Short mmCIF file of C-alpha atoms in Angstrom, two decimals:
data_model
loop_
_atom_site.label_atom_id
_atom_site.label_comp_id
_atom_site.label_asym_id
_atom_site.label_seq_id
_atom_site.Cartn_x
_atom_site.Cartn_y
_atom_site.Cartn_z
CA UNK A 1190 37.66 64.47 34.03
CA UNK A 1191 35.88 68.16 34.52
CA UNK A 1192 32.51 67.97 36.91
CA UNK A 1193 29.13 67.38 35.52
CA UNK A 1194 26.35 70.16 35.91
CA UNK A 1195 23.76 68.65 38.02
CA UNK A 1196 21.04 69.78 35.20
CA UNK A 1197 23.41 67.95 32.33
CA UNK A 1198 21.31 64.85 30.79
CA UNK A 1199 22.94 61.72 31.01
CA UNK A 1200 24.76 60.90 28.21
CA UNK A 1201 25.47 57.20 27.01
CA UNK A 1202 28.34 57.27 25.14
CA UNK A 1203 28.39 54.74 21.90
CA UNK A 1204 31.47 53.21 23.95
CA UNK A 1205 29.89 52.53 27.37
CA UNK A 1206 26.91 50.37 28.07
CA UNK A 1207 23.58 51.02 30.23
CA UNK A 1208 24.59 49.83 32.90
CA UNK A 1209 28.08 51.38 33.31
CA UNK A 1210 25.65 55.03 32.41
CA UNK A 1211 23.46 53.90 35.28
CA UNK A 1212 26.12 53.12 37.38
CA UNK A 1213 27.76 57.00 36.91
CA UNK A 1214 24.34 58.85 37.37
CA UNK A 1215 23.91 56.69 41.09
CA UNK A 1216 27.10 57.60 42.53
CA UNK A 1217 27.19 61.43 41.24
CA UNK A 1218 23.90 61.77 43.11
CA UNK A 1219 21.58 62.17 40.35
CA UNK A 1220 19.37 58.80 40.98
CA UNK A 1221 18.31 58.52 44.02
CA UNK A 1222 18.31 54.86 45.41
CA UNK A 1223 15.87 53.29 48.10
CA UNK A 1224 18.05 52.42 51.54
CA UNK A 1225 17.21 48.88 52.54
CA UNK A 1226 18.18 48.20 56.64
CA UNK A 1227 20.93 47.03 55.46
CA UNK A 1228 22.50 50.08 53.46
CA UNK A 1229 21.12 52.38 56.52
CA UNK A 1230 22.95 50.48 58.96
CA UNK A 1231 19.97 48.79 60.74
CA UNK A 1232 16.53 49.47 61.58
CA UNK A 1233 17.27 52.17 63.82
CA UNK A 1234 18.20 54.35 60.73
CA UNK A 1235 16.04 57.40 60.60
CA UNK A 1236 12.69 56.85 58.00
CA UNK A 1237 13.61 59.96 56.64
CA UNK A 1238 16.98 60.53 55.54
CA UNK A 1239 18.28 61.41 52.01
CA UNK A 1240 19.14 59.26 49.80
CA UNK A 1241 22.74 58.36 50.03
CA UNK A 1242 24.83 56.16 47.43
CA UNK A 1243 25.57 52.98 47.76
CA UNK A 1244 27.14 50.05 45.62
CA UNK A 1245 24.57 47.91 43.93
CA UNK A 1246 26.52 45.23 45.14
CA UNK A 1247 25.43 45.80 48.69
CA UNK A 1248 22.09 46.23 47.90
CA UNK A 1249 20.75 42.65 47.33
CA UNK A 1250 20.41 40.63 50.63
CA UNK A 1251 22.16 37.05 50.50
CA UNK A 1252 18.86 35.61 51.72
CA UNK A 1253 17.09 37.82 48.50
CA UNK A 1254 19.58 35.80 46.39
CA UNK A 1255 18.57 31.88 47.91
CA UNK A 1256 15.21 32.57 47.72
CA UNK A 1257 15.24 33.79 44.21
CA UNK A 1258 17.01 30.99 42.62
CA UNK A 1259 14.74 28.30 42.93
CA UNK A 1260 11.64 30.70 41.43
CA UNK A 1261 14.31 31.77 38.32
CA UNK A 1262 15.01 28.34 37.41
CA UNK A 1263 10.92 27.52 37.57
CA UNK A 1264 10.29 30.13 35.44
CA UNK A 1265 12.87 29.03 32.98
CA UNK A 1266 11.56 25.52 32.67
CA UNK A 1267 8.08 26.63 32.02
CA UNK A 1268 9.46 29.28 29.59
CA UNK A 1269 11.25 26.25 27.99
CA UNK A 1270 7.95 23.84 28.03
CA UNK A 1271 6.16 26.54 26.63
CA UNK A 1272 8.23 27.28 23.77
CA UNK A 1273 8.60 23.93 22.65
CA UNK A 1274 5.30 22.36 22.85
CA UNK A 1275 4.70 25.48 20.91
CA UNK A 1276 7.56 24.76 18.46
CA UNK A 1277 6.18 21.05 18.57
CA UNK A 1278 2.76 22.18 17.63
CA UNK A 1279 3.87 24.60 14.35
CA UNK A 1280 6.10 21.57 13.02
CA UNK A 1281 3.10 18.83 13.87
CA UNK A 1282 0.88 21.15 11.96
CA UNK A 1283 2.46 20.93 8.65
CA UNK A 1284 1.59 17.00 8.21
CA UNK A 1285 -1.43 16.83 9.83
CA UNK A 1286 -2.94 19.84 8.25
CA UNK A 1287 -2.28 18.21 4.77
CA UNK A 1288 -3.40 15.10 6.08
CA UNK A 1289 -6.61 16.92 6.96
CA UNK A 1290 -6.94 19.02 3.73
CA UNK A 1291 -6.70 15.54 1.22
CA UNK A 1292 -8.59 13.12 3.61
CA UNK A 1293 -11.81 13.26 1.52
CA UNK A 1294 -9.55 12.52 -1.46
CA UNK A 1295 -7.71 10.24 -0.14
CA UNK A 1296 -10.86 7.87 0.55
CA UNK A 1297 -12.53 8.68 -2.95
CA UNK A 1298 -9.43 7.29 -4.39
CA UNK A 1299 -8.81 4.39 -2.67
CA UNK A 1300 -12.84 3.58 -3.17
CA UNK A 1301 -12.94 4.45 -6.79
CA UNK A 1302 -10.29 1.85 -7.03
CA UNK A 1303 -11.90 -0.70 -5.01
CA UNK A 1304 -14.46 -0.41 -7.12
CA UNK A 1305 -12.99 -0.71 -10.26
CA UNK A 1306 -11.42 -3.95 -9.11
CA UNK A 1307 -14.90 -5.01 -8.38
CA UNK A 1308 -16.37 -4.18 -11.62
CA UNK A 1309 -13.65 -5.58 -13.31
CA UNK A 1310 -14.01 -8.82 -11.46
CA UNK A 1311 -17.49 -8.80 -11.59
CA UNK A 1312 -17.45 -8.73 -15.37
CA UNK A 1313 -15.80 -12.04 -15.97
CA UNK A 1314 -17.99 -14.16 -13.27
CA UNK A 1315 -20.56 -14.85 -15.92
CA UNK A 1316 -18.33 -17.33 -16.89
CA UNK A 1317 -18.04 -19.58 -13.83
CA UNK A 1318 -20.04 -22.31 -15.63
CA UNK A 1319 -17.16 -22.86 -17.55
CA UNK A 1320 -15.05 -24.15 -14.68
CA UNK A 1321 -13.51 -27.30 -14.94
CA UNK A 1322 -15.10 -29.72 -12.43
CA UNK A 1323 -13.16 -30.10 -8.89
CA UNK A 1324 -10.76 -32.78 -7.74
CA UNK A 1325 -11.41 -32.93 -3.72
CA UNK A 1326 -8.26 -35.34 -3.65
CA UNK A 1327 -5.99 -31.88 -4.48
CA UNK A 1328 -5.53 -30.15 -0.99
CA UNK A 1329 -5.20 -26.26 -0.92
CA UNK A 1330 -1.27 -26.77 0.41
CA UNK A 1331 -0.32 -29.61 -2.51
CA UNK A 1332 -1.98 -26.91 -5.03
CA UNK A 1333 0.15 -23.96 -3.53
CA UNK A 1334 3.15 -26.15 -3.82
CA UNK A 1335 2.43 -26.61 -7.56
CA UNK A 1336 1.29 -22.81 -8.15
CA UNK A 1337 4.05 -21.55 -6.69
CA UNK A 1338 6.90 -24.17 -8.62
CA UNK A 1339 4.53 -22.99 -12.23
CA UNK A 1340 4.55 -19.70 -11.02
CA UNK A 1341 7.96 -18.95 -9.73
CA UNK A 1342 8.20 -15.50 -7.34
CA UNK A 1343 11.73 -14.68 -6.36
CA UNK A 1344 11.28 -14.40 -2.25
CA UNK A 1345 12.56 -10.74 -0.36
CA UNK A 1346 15.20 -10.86 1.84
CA UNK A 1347 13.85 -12.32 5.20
CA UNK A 1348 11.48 -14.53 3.73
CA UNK A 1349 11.76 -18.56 4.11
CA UNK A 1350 10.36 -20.13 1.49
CA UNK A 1351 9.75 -23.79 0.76
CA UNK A 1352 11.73 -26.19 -1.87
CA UNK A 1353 10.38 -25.78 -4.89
CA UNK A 1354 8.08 -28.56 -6.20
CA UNK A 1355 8.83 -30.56 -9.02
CA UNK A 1356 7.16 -29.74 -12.49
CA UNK A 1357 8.26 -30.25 -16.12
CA UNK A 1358 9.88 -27.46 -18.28
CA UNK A 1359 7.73 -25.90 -20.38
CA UNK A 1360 9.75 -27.64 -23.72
CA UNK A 1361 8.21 -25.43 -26.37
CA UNK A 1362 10.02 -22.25 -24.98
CA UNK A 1363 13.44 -24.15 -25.81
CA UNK A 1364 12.13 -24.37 -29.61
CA UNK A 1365 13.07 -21.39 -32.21
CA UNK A 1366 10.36 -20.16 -34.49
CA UNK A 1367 11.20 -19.52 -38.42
CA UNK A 1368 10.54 -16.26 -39.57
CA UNK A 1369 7.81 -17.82 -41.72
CA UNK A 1370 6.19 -19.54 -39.04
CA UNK A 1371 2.57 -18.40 -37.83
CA UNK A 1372 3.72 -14.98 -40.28
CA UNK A 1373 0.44 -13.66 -40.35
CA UNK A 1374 -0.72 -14.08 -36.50
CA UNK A 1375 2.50 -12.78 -35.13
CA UNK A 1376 2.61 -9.90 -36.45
CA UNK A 1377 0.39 -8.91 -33.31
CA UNK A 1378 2.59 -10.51 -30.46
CA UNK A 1379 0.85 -13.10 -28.19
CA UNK A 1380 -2.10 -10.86 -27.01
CA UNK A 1381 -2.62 -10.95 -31.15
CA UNK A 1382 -2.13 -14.49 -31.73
CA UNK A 1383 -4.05 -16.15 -29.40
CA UNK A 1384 -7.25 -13.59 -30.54
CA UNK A 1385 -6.84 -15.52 -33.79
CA UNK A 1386 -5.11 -18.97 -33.85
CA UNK A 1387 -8.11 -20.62 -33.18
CA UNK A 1388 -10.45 -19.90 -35.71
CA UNK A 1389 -6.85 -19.82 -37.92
CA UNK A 1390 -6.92 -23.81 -37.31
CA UNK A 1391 -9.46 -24.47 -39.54
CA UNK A 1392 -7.73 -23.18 -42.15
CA UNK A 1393 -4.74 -25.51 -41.30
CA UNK A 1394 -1.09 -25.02 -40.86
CA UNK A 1395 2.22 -26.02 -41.76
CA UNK A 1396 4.11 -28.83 -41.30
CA UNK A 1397 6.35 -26.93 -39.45
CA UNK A 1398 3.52 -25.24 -37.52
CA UNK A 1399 1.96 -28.16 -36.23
CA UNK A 1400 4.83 -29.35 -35.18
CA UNK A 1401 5.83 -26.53 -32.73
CA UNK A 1402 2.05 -26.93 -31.77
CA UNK A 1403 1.66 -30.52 -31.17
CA UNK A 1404 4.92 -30.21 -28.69
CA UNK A 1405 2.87 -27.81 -26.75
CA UNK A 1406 -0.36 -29.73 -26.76
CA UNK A 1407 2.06 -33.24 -25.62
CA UNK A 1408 4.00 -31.03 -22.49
CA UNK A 1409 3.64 -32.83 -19.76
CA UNK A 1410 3.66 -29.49 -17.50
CA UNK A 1411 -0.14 -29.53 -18.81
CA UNK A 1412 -0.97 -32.42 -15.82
CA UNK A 1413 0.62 -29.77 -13.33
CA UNK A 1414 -1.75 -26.91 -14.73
CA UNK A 1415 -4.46 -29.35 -14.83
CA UNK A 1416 -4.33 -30.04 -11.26
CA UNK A 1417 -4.13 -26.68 -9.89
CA UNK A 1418 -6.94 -25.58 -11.88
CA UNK A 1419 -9.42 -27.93 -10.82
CA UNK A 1420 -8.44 -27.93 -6.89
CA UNK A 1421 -10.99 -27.03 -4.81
CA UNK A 1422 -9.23 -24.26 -2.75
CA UNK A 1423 -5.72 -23.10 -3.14
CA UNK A 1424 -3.08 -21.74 -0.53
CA UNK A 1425 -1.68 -19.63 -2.23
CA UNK A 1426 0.81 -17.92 0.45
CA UNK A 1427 1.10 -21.51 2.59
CA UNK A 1428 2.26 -23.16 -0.88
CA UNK A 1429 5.33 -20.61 -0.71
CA UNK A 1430 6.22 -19.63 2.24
CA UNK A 1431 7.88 -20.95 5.88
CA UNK A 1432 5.80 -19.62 8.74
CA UNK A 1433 5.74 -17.98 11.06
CA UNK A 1434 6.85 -14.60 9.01
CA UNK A 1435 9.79 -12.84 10.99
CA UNK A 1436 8.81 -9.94 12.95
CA UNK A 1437 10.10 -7.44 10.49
CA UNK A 1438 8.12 -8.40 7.46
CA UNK A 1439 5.90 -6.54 6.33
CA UNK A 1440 3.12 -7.35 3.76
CA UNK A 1441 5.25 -5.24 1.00
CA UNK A 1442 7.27 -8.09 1.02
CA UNK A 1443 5.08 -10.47 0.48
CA UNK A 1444 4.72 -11.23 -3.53
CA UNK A 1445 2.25 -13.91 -4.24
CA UNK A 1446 3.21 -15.24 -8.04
CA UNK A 1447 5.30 -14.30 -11.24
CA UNK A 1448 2.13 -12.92 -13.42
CA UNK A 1449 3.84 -12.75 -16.68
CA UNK A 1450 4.42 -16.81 -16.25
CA UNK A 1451 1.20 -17.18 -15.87
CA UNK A 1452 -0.11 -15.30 -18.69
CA UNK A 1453 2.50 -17.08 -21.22
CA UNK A 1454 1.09 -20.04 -19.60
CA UNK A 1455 -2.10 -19.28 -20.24
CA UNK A 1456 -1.41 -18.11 -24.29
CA UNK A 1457 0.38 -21.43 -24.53
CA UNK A 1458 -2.84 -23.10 -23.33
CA UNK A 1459 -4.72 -21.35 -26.25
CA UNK A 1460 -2.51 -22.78 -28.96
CA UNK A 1461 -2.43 -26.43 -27.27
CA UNK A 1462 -6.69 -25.61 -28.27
CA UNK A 1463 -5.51 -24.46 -31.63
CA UNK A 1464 -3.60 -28.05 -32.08
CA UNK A 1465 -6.47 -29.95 -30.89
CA UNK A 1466 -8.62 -28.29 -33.70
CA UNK A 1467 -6.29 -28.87 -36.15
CA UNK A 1468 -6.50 -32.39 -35.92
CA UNK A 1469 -9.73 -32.23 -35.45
CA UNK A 1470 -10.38 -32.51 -31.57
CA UNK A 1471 -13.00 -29.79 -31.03
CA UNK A 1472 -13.68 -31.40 -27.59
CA UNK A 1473 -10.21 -31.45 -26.61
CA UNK A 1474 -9.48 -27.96 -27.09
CA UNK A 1475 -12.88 -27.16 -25.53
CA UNK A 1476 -11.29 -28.83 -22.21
CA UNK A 1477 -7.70 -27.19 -22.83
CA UNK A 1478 -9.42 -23.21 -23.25
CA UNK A 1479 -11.52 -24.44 -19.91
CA UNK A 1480 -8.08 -25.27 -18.37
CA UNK A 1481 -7.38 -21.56 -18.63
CA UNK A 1482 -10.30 -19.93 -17.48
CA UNK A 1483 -10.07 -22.03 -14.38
CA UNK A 1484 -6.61 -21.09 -13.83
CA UNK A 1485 -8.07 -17.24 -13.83
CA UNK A 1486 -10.61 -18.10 -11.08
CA UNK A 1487 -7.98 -19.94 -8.61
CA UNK A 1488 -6.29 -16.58 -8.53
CA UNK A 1489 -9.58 -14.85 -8.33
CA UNK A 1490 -10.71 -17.07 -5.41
CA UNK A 1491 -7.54 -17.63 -3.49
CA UNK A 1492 -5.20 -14.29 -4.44
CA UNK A 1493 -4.31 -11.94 -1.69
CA UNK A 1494 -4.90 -8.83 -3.19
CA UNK A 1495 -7.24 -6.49 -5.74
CA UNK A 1496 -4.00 -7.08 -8.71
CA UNK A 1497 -4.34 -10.89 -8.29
CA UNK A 1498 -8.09 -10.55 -8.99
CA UNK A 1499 -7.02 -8.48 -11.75
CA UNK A 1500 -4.57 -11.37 -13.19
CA UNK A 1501 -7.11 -13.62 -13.23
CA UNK A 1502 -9.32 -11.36 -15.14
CA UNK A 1503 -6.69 -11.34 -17.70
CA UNK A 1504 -5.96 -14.78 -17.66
CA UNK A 1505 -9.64 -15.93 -17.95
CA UNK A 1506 -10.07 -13.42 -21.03
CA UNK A 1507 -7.37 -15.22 -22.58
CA UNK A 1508 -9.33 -18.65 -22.43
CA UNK A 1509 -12.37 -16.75 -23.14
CA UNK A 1510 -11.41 -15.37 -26.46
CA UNK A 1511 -10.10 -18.67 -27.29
CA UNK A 1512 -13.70 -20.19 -26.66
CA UNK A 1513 -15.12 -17.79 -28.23
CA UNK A 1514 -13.30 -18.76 -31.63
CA UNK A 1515 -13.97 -22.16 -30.81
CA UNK A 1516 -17.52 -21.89 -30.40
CA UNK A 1517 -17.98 -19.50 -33.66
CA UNK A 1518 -16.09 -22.59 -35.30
CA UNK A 1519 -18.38 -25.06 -34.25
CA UNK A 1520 -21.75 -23.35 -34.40
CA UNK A 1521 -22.72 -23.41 -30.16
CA UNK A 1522 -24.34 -20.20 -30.15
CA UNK A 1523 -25.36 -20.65 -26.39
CA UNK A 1524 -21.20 -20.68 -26.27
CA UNK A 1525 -20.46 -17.96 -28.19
CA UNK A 1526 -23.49 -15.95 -25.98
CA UNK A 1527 -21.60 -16.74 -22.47
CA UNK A 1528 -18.04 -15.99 -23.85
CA UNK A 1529 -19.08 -12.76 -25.82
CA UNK A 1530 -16.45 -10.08 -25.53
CA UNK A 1531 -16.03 -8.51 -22.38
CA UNK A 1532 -17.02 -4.50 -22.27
CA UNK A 1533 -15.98 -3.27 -18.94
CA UNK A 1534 -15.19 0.57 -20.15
CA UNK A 1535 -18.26 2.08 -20.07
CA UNK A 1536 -19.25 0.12 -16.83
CA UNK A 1537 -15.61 0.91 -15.04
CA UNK A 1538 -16.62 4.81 -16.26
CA UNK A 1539 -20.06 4.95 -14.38
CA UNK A 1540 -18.05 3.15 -11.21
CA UNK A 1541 -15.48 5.87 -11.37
CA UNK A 1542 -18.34 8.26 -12.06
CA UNK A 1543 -20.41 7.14 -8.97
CA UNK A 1544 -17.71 6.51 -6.29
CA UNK A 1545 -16.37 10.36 -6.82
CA UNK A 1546 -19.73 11.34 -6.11
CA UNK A 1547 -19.86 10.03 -2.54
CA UNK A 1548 -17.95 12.07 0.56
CA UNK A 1549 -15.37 10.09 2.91
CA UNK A 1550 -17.98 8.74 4.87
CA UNK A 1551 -19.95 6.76 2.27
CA UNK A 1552 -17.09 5.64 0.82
CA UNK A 1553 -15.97 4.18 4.11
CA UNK A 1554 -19.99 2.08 4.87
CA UNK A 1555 -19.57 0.96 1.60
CA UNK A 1556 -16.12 -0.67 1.72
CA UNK A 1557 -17.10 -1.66 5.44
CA UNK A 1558 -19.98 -3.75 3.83
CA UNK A 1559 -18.31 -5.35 0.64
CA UNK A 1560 -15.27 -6.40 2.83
CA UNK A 1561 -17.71 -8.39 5.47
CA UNK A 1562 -19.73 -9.55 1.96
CA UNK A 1563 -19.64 -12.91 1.59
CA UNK A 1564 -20.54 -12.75 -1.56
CA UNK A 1565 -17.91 -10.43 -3.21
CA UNK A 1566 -14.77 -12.17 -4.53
CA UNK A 1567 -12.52 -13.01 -2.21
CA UNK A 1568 -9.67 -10.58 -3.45
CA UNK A 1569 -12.22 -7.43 -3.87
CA UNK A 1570 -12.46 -8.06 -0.05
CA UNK A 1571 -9.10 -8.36 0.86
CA UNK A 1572 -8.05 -5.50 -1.01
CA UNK A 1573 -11.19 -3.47 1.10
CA UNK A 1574 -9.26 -4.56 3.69
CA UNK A 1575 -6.19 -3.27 2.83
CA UNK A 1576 -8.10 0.06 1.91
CA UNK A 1577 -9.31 0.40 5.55
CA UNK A 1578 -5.46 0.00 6.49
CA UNK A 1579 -4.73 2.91 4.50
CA UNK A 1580 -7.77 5.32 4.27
CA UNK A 1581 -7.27 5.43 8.10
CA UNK A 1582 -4.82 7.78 7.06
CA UNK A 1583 -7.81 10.08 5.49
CA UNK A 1584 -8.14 12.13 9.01
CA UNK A 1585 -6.28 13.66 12.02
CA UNK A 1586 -7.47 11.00 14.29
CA UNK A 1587 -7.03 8.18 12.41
CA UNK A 1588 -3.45 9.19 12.04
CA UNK A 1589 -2.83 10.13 15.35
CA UNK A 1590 -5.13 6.54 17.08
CA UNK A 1591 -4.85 4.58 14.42
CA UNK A 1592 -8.30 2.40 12.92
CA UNK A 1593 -11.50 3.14 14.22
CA UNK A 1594 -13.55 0.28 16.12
CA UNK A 1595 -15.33 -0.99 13.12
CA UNK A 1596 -12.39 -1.13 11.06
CA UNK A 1597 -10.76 -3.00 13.53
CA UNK A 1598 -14.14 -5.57 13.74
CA UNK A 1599 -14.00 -5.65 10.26
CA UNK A 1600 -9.85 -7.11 10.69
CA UNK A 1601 -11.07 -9.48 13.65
CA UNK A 1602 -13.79 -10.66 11.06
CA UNK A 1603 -11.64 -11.12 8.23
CA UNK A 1604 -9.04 -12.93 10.27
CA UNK A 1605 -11.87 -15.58 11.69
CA UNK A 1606 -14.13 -16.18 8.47
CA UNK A 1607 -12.39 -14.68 5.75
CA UNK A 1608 -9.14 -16.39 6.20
CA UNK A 1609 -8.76 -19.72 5.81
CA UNK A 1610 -5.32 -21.19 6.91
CA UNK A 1611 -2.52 -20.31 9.11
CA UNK A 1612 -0.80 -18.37 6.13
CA UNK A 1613 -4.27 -16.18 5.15
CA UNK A 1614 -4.28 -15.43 8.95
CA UNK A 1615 -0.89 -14.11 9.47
CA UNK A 1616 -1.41 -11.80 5.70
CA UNK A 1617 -4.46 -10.21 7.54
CA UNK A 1618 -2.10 -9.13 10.69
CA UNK A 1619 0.57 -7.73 7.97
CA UNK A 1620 -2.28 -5.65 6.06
CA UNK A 1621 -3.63 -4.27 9.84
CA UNK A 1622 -0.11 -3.29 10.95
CA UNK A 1623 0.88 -1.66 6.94
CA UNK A 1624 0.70 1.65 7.70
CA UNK A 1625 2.67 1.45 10.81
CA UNK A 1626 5.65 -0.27 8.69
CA UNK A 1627 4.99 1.88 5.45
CA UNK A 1628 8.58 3.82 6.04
CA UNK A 1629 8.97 7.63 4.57
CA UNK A 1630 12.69 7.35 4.01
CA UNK A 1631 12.09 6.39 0.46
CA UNK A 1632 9.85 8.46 -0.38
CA UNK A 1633 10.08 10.15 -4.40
CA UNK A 1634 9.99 13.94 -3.42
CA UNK A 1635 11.48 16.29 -5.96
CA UNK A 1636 9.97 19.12 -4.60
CA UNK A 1637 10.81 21.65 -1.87
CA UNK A 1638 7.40 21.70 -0.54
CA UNK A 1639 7.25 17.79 -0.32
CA UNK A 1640 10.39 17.93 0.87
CA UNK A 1641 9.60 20.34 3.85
CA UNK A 1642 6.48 18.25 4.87
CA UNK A 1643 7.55 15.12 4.57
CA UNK A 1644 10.43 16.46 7.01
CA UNK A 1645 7.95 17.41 8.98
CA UNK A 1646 5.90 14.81 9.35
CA UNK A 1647 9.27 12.63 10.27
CA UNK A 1648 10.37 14.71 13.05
CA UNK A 1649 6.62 15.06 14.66
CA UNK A 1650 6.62 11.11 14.38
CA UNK A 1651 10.34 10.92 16.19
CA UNK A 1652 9.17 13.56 18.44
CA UNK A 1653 5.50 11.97 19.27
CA UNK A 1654 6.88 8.30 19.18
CA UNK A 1655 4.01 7.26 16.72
CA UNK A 1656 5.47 6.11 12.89
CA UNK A 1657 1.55 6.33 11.70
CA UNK A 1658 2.46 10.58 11.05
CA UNK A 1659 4.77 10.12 8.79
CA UNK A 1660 3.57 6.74 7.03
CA UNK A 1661 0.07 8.49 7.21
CA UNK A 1662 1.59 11.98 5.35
CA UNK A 1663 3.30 9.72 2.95
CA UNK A 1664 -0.22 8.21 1.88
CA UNK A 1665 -1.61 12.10 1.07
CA UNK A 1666 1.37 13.42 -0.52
CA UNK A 1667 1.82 10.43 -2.98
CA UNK A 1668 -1.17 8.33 -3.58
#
C-alpha cells in the first residue's frame, strides 16, 4: 500500500465503513485524539504533549463502562414507554375520534326512535275503555305460564326455561280451506280479511264457511286467551324463564314471545267475531274483538322492550278494526268514534321532525324524564332505559367511564319501582351491563375503512382492558 500525503482527504471507499475510515485517519496521525491518564501513562504525564495514537479500545475506562450501563438501559425503557403510549394513543384515536364525531347523532337517533315508539303507543291508548274487566284470581306468574305456552319463543343456548304449560291446539289451523272459500276476502291475506269479514257477516256465508268459522269460535284455546287477557299484571319473563340467568347471558338473549303467533291469534279472534255475527250474536263478538285488544295492552303493559309495545299496537289494531265493523253494523256511533282508524303518520312525522331538532343534551333530559314517568307505558320506559345503555356510547367519556350518575339513578330507579318481580329485576341488570357484553367480533363490515376502525377500536379495548371501546365504536359505525 503506497503512503498517504498528509494533505490527501480521507476517502471512504464504497467497500469500507465509517468506522474502519475513522479508524485509518487516527492511527496515520491525521485525528488527533484526547489522552485520558490512562493512555498517558498516569497523571504524571506532561499537560502538554502531542497527541499520540492510541487504540480506541484502550480508551474507555472499565469503570466508564459500569457506570454507563445502568443510564443506557434507563434511557431505553423510557424511549420504549414513550413510543408506545404514543403508538397507543394514534391507534386509540381512530375509535374514539369517530365515537366523538357521531355522538350527537348517535343520541338523535336513538331519541327519534324512542319517540316514535311513544307516539305509536300513545295512539292506541284511547282505547283502554275497551279492556276487558280484570280477574284478580289470575296471578302475573300463572299468566306468564299461559303467555308463554300461547306464545311459544324457542329459548338461546344457556337459557333454562320452564315446562311448558298446557293449552289446547289451535284446531282450525289443522283444517284446509277450498279455493272457493272466503274467495273474495282472501284475496288480501289475513291483514285483508280481518279489515272486512266482519261487516262481510251480514251478508252471510257458506255452509262451508261457517263451518270453518264456528270451529274457531268453539276452540277451547279461547279460555287460555281469555285468561291472559283479563289478568291484572303479567310476568312476562318469570312465566318463561328459570332464574337466576347464568352469568354469561346477556339481554340479547333474552326473547320475550313468538309475535307472529300472536298476531294469527289475534286475526283468528276477529273471525270467531265474524261467527258470532253470523248467527246473530252481536254481543258475543263485541266480547271476542275486546278479547283482542286486551291481549295488545298485556304486551303493552308488561313487555320488556319498545318492539313489544309495538306488537301490541298491532295486535290491538287488529281488534280495533274488527270493532269498528262491528259497530258500523250495529249503528253505536259513540263505538265507531273511539275505534276510528288510527292515523299515526303525520303525528310519527312531526315526532321525527321535533326530536332531530334537539342537540345530544336535550335528547338525553328528555329520555331521563319519560323513563322515571310514571305515566308513560311501561315498555316506552324500558326501552329509554335501554337507550341510556347505549347513547352512553354518544361521547369519549361515556365510552371510556361508562354511564353518567343520573343514568345510573335512573337504573337504581327502574330496578326499585319500575320493576316488579324477581325476573323484571334481573332484565334491568342485563340492559345496564349491554354495552359491556355487545361483542364486535360479528360485526357486518364490508368496508376497508370499517374494517380498519373497528380493528382499532378492538386492540385499544385489549390494550386498555375496557370492552366498552369497541362495543361503544360498534354502536357509531352501525346504528
Amino acid at each position: 500500500m503506497s503512503a498517504t500525503n498528509s494533505l490527501d482527504p480521507v476517502r471512504v471507499d464504497a467497500k469500507a465503513s465509517a468506522g474502519q475510515a475513522w479508524f485509518r485517519a487516527v492511527h496515520a496521525g491525521w485525528m488527533p485524539v484526547r489522552q485520558t491518564d490512562e493512555v498517558r501513562g498516569g497523571p504524571s504525564a506532561s499537560s502538554g504533549s502531542s497527541a499520540v495514537p492510541a487504540s480506541p479500545v484502550s480508551a474507555i475506562s472499565p469503570a466508564a463502562t459500569t457506570t454507563a450501563s445502568p443510564r443506557v438501559w434507563w434511557r431505553r425503557g423510557l424511549r420504549f414507554v414513550r413510543n408506545a403510549t404514543i403508538g397507543l394513543s394514534l391507534v386509540a384515536a381512530v375509535p374514539l375520534t369517530v365515537i366523538a364525531i357521531r355522538g350527537d347523532a348517535l343520541w338523535r337517533m336513538m331519541g327519534g326512535g324512542v319517540e316514535n315508539l311513544l307516539t305509536r303507543v300513545d295512539e292506541v291508548e284511547r282505547l283502554r275503555p275497551l279492556v276487558v274487566k280484570r280477574d284478580a284470581s289470575i296471578t302475573p306468574l300463572a299468566a306468564g305460564r299461559l303467555f308463554h305456552a300461547l306464545n311459544p319463543v324457542k329459548a338461546q343456548k344457556g337459557l333454562s326455561t320452564h315446562p311448558e304449560a298446557a293449552v289446547s291446539s289451535r284446531v282450525w289451523e289443522q283444517l284446509a280451506l277450498s279455493d272457493e272459500m272466503f274467495a273474495p276476502l282472501r284475496v288480501k291475506a289475513e291483514a285483508g280479511m280481518a279489515k272486512e269479514i266482519v261487516t262481510a257477516a251480514a251478508r252471510g256465508f257458506t255452509p262451508a264457511e261457517m263451518s270453518y268459522l264456528r270451529t274457531i269460535a268453539d276452540a277451547p284455546v279461547w279460555r287460555d286467551v281469555e285468561r291472559v287477557a283479563s289478568a291484572p299484571a303479567v310476568d312476562v319473563l318469570g312465566g318463561l324463564y328459570v332464574l337466576p340467568f347464568d352469568r354469561g347471558i346477556s339481554v340479547f338473549d333474552v326473547r320475550t314471545g313468538g309475535f307472529a303467533e300472536m298476531k294469527r291469534l289475534a286475526y283468528a279472534g276477529v273471525s270467531r267475531a265474524a261467527y258470532h255475527v253470523a248467527t246473530g250474536h252481536p254481543e258475543r263478538a263485541e266480547a271476542a274483538l275486546k278479547t283482542v285488544v286486551s291481549y295488545g295492552f298485556v304486551l303493552i303493559d308488561n313487555g320488556l322492550s319498545g318492539y313489544d309495545g309495538l306488537i301490541g299496537r298491532v295486535i290491538i289494531g287488529i281488534g280495533q278494526d274488527g270493532l269498528h265493523q262491528l259497530y258500523a253494523l250495529t249503528g253505536n256511533q259513540p263505538g265507531m268514534a273511539l275505534t276510528a282508524p288510527l292515523t299515526p303518520y303525520a303525528r310519527q312525522s312531526r315526532a321525527n321532525a321535533e326530536s332531530a331538532s334537539l342537540d345530544a343534551s336535550e335528547q338525553r333530559q328528555r329520555i331521563l324524564a319519560q323513563v322515571n314517568d310514571p305515566a308513560v307505558p311501561r315498555t316506552i320506559r324500558l326501552e329509554g332505559l335501554r337507550t341510556l345503555a347505549f347513547a352512553s356510547c354518544g361521547g369519549v367519556r361515556g365510552t371510556l367511564l361508562g354511564p353518567s350518575s343520573d343514568v345510573r339513578g335512573a337504573f337504581d330507579a327502574a330496578g326499585r319501582d319500575l320493576a316488579r318481580y324477581p325476573s323484571e329485576q334481573a332484565y334491568v341488570d342485563l340492559m345496564y351491563r349491554a354495552v359491556d357484553q355487545f361483542g364486535a367480533s360479528n360485526v357486518p363490515t364490508n368496508g376497508i375503512t370499517e374494517r380498519a376502525i373497528m380493528s382499532a377500536a378492538i386492540a385499544t379495548s385489549a390494550l386498555l382492558g375496557n370492552p366498552r371501546v369497541a362495543a361503544c365504536t360498534r354502536v357509531a359505525l352501525f346504528n
